[in-house]
Amino acid sequence: MSAPHTGSTATIPAGTATVPYPDTPDADWWRQAAVYQIYPRSFADANGDGIGDLRGVISRIDYLKELGIDAVWLSPFYPSALADGGYDVADYRDIDPRIGTLEEFDEMVAALHGAGLKIVVDIVPNHTSDLHAWFREALASPRGSSARGRYIFRDGKGEHGELPPNGWASIFGGPAWERVTEPDGTPGQWYLHLFAKEQPDLNWDRRDVRDDFLATLRFWSDRGADGFRIDVAHGLTKNMDPAFDALRTVIDGLDTFEDGQHPIWDRDEVHEVYAEWRTVFNEYAPPRTAVAEAWVEAHRLARYASPDGLGQAFNFDLLEADFDAAQFRRIIADNLALATRAGSSTTWVFSNHDVTRHATRYGLPPAASARPGDMLVGGPDKAWLLRGGDPAEVDIARGLRRARAATLLMLALPGSAYLYQGEELGLPEVGQIPAADRQDPTFFRTHGAEIGRDGCRVPLPWEPTGTSLGFGPYGSHLPQPTWFADYAAGPQAADPTSTLSFYRRALALRHELQGAEHLHWQDAAADVLHFTRPGGWHVVTNFGTTPVDLPEGEVLLASAPLAGGCLPGETTAWIRV
Ligand code: GLC
Ligand code: CA
């Protein structure tokens, strides 16, 4: 472990090629940042093995810079058997050889920082991969051993322990327990996995588990990571009292348990873990930041977002909402109030690597909202995927029109905005992927009852031609449909009316306009939201279909062409008054 850092260059480990970290007094950079999520395996492939890599990211830094984002969040790049797209981490302090090397990571960080962009690293603390050294050690060690104690092992029920310790089902389908073979070859104990069986849950009562994650946070902070995205932040600590064995699934009972007392999720004591993490973050200048992925009730989010804890939390409310003025208004008002109470800023997001892309969701009839704790958003997009995911069933034009309107509204809100790779191209979900090509464990564990998340993880189309549309020199690890060519970044960059040009303009303007974290609602018709930000910045979204009048002023940007000075349906405009 290295000493606490105070200066800007002290964070660079000896022997790496990184340039000094810019000496910024701006400890608040994250509060209103636009953060672009890269799913590394599907972003850009430099060496042509069909899998995106760090060299690919490095090759696209100009693109990121021109897009106008403030930070990049990279989904896991760690060594992994890819049982869950890399969220099964075999070594938290290394890079998957298929993705790159630590030296390339340093080079990427230097290049991002050189371009004025921050980097956010994904930390997966609830579970490791079953290939992690600790789990291999646990399997090789006897029941009751200290090595097993780092995970959650139990004896099975039944005469010979042949039945799982309880009936819990995993989030990804199937039982939440897997039986192991003991070192002597006999059938043995069972271990808990809330997700895939290749993702054994850690025991967060263990001091060595806690210490190891502190070491990991320092490791990446020392290498220049500016912040962390915390996977399943509402997991980690558990109460394995047999009294809870009656639950049916690992998300059962979320509504009935007293706050903070569900055996698995959102337990009060998880914040002791994050208080320790905060002391590590604050060893650095500027302090490292963190954002919690916590699927909890809105009133519970503040604890994760507290300055004594992780500092910020995702709110998935807009992502779960219909394209509806009243829902948007309530969500925006509630979350701004909650963030203020937490002493934080809020986050907004419409798409990520876990959900159907919003250009497609908005082209389907309204969605039923998911229940808290559901990792994967339910609703008509799931039904559409199950019907075969035919693009002909989606109103693509309407979906994109609404997506652009929603995004322009989001980019005008106080707080940080999270963008998912490809949404700046207007990419729809890929619904049609042959079963043999699918990768998401939810598809396999549910025997196809869930289609899963591969459709938003298809490698990006950079060019309209080429074997993988410019993703790399050869293939693509998930098949790209032929219509992906129509969304290629290259031609869009040259077309001022493209979705890419629209995102660039919006992000550039956001930089100019984003000021104090205030928002004031203005009177508007039922289908319309109208708010102002400091500096005469008016934002009007017409959720309906009839054109409405705009306030007098200079139209800075609109998500669709205006209709003779009026704001057409399903359109957002930014106006300076
Ligand atoms: C988070 C990730 C998701 C992953 C799960 C288990 O929800 O976003 O992709 O499958 O955690 O790690
Ligand atoms: Ca590659």
mmCIF file of N, CA, C and O in Angstrom, residues 7 25 47 60 95 155 186 202 226 258 260 266 318 374 383 434 462-463 470-471 510 563:
data_model
loop_
_atom_site.group_PDB
_atom_site.id
_atom_site.type_symbol
_atom_site.label_atom_id
_atom_site.label_comp_id
_atom_site.label_asym_id
_atom_site.label_seq_id
_atom_site.Cartn_x
_atom_site.Cartn_y
_atom_site.Cartn_z
ATOM 1 N N GLY A 7 0.096 15.566 -3.347
ATOM 2 C CA GLY A 7 0.430 16.329 -4.553
ATOM 3 C C GLY A 7 -0.130 15.680 -5.787
ATOM 4 O O GLY A 7 -0.626 14.567 -5.748
ATOM 5 N N PRO A 25 -8.023 22.037 -8.686
ATOM 6 C CA PRO A 25 -8.641 22.292 -7.399
ATOM 7 C C PRO A 25 -10.095 21.813 -7.409
ATOM 8 O O PRO A 25 -10.793 21.885 -6.419
ATOM 9 N N ASN A 47 -6.926 -5.057 -31.959
ATOM 10 C CA ASN A 47 -6.065 -6.136 -32.483
ATOM 11 C C ASN A 47 -6.829 -7.171 -33.293
ATOM 12 O O ASN A 47 -6.272 -8.172 -33.716
ATOM 13 N N ARG A 60 -9.835 5.849 -29.789
ATOM 14 C CA ARG A 60 -11.071 6.638 -29.957
ATOM 15 C C ARG A 60 -11.155 7.816 -28.985
ATOM 16 O O ARG A 60 -12.247 8.355 -28.768
ATOM 17 N N ILE A 95 -5.706 -6.627 -15.521
ATOM 18 C CA ILE A 95 -6.508 -6.423 -16.727
ATOM 19 C C ILE A 95 -6.620 -7.763 -17.444
ATOM 20 O O ILE A 95 -5.630 -8.507 -17.510
ATOM 21 N N ASP A 155 -23.985 -26.167 4.853
ATOM 22 C CA ASP A 155 -24.312 -27.561 4.547
ATOM 23 C C ASP A 155 -25.695 -27.618 3.924
ATOM 24 O O ASP A 155 -26.553 -26.784 4.225
ATOM 25 N N THR A 186 -15.890 -36.112 -2.608
ATOM 26 C CA THR A 186 -17.285 -36.379 -2.243
ATOM 27 C C THR A 186 -18.138 -35.122 -2.453
ATOM 28 O O THR A 186 -17.629 -34.006 -2.392
ATOM 29 N N LEU A 202 -19.408 -12.841 -1.557
ATOM 30 C CA LEU A 202 -18.401 -12.684 -0.508
ATOM 31 C C LEU A 202 -19.072 -12.519 0.854
ATOM 32 O O LEU A 202 -20.209 -12.051 0.941
ATOM 33 N N ASP A 226 -10.130 8.424 -11.315
ATOM 34 C CA ASP A 226 -10.709 9.604 -10.649
ATOM 35 C C ASP A 226 -11.906 9.230 -9.797
ATOM 36 O O ASP A 226 -12.309 9.994 -8.922
ATOM 37 N N GLU A 258 -38.737 -4.462 7.411
ATOM 38 C CA GLU A 258 -38.491 -3.112 7.906
ATOM 39 C C GLU A 258 -37.278 -2.557 7.170
ATOM 40 O O GLU A 258 -36.383 -3.294 6.802
ATOM 41 N N GLY A 260 -33.896 -1.483 6.095
ATOM 42 C CA GLY A 260 -32.549 -1.845 6.553
ATOM 43 C C GLY A 260 -32.459 -3.232 7.161
ATOM 44 O O GLY A 260 -31.395 -3.623 7.630
ATOM 45 N N ASP A 266 -29.591 -3.787 0.929
ATOM 46 C CA ASP A 266 -29.744 -2.457 1.515
ATOM 47 C C ASP A 266 -29.738 -2.503 3.034
ATOM 48 O O ASP A 266 -30.508 -1.818 3.691
ATOM 49 N N LEU A 318 -35.902 7.712 -14.145
ATOM 50 C CA LEU A 318 -36.261 8.129 -15.511
ATOM 51 C C LEU A 318 -36.166 6.938 -16.463
ATOM 52 O O LEU A 318 -36.960 6.804 -17.396
ATOM 53 N N ASP A 374 -35.132 -5.294 -8.809
ATOM 54 C CA ASP A 374 -35.088 -5.934 -10.108
ATOM 55 C C ASP A 374 -33.909 -5.342 -10.854
ATOM 56 O O ASP A 374 -33.852 -4.153 -11.085
ATOM 57 N N ALA A 383 -41.188 -8.283 -23.324
ATOM 58 C CA ALA A 383 -42.160 -9.066 -24.089
ATOM 59 C C ALA A 383 -41.775 -9.058 -25.569
ATOM 60 O O ALA A 383 -41.832 -10.084 -26.253
ATOM 61 N N PRO A 434 -29.034 -14.870 -32.636
ATOM 62 C CA PRO A 434 -29.250 -16.315 -32.556
ATOM 63 C C PRO A 434 -28.857 -16.849 -31.177
ATOM 64 O O PRO A 434 -27.887 -16.380 -30.575
ATOM 65 N N TRP A 462 -18.740 1.757 -36.289
ATOM 66 C CA TRP A 462 -17.979 3.000 -36.476
ATOM 67 C C TRP A 462 -18.037 3.458 -37.926
ATOM 68 O O TRP A 462 -17.992 4.648 -38.214
ATOM 69 N N GLU A 463 -18.094 2.475 -38.839
ATOM 70 C CA GLU A 463 -18.109 2.780 -40.276
ATOM 71 C C GLU A 463 -19.213 1.960 -40.943
ATOM 72 O O GLU A 463 -19.589 0.905 -40.435
ATOM 73 N N GLY A 470 -16.106 -1.353 -38.751
ATOM 74 C CA GLY A 470 -15.113 -0.470 -38.142
ATOM 75 C C GLY A 470 -14.880 -0.702 -36.663
ATOM 76 O O GLY A 470 -14.038 -0.041 -36.056
ATOM 77 N N PHE A 471 -15.617 -1.672 -36.085
ATOM 78 C CA PHE A 471 -15.375 -2.001 -34.672
ATOM 79 C C PHE A 471 -13.927 -2.477 -34.516
ATOM 80 O O PHE A 471 -13.225 -2.122 -33.582
ATOM 81 N N ARG A 510 -24.154 22.384 -23.101
ATOM 82 C CA ARG A 510 -24.306 22.089 -21.662
ATOM 83 C C ARG A 510 -23.112 22.641 -20.887
ATOM 84 O O ARG A 510 -23.265 23.213 -19.814
ATOM 85 N N ALA A 563 -41.530 23.676 -35.852
ATOM 86 C CA ALA A 563 -42.590 23.816 -36.853
ATOM 87 C C ALA A 563 -43.058 25.267 -36.842
ATOM 88 O O ALA A 563 -43.905 25.634 -36.029
#
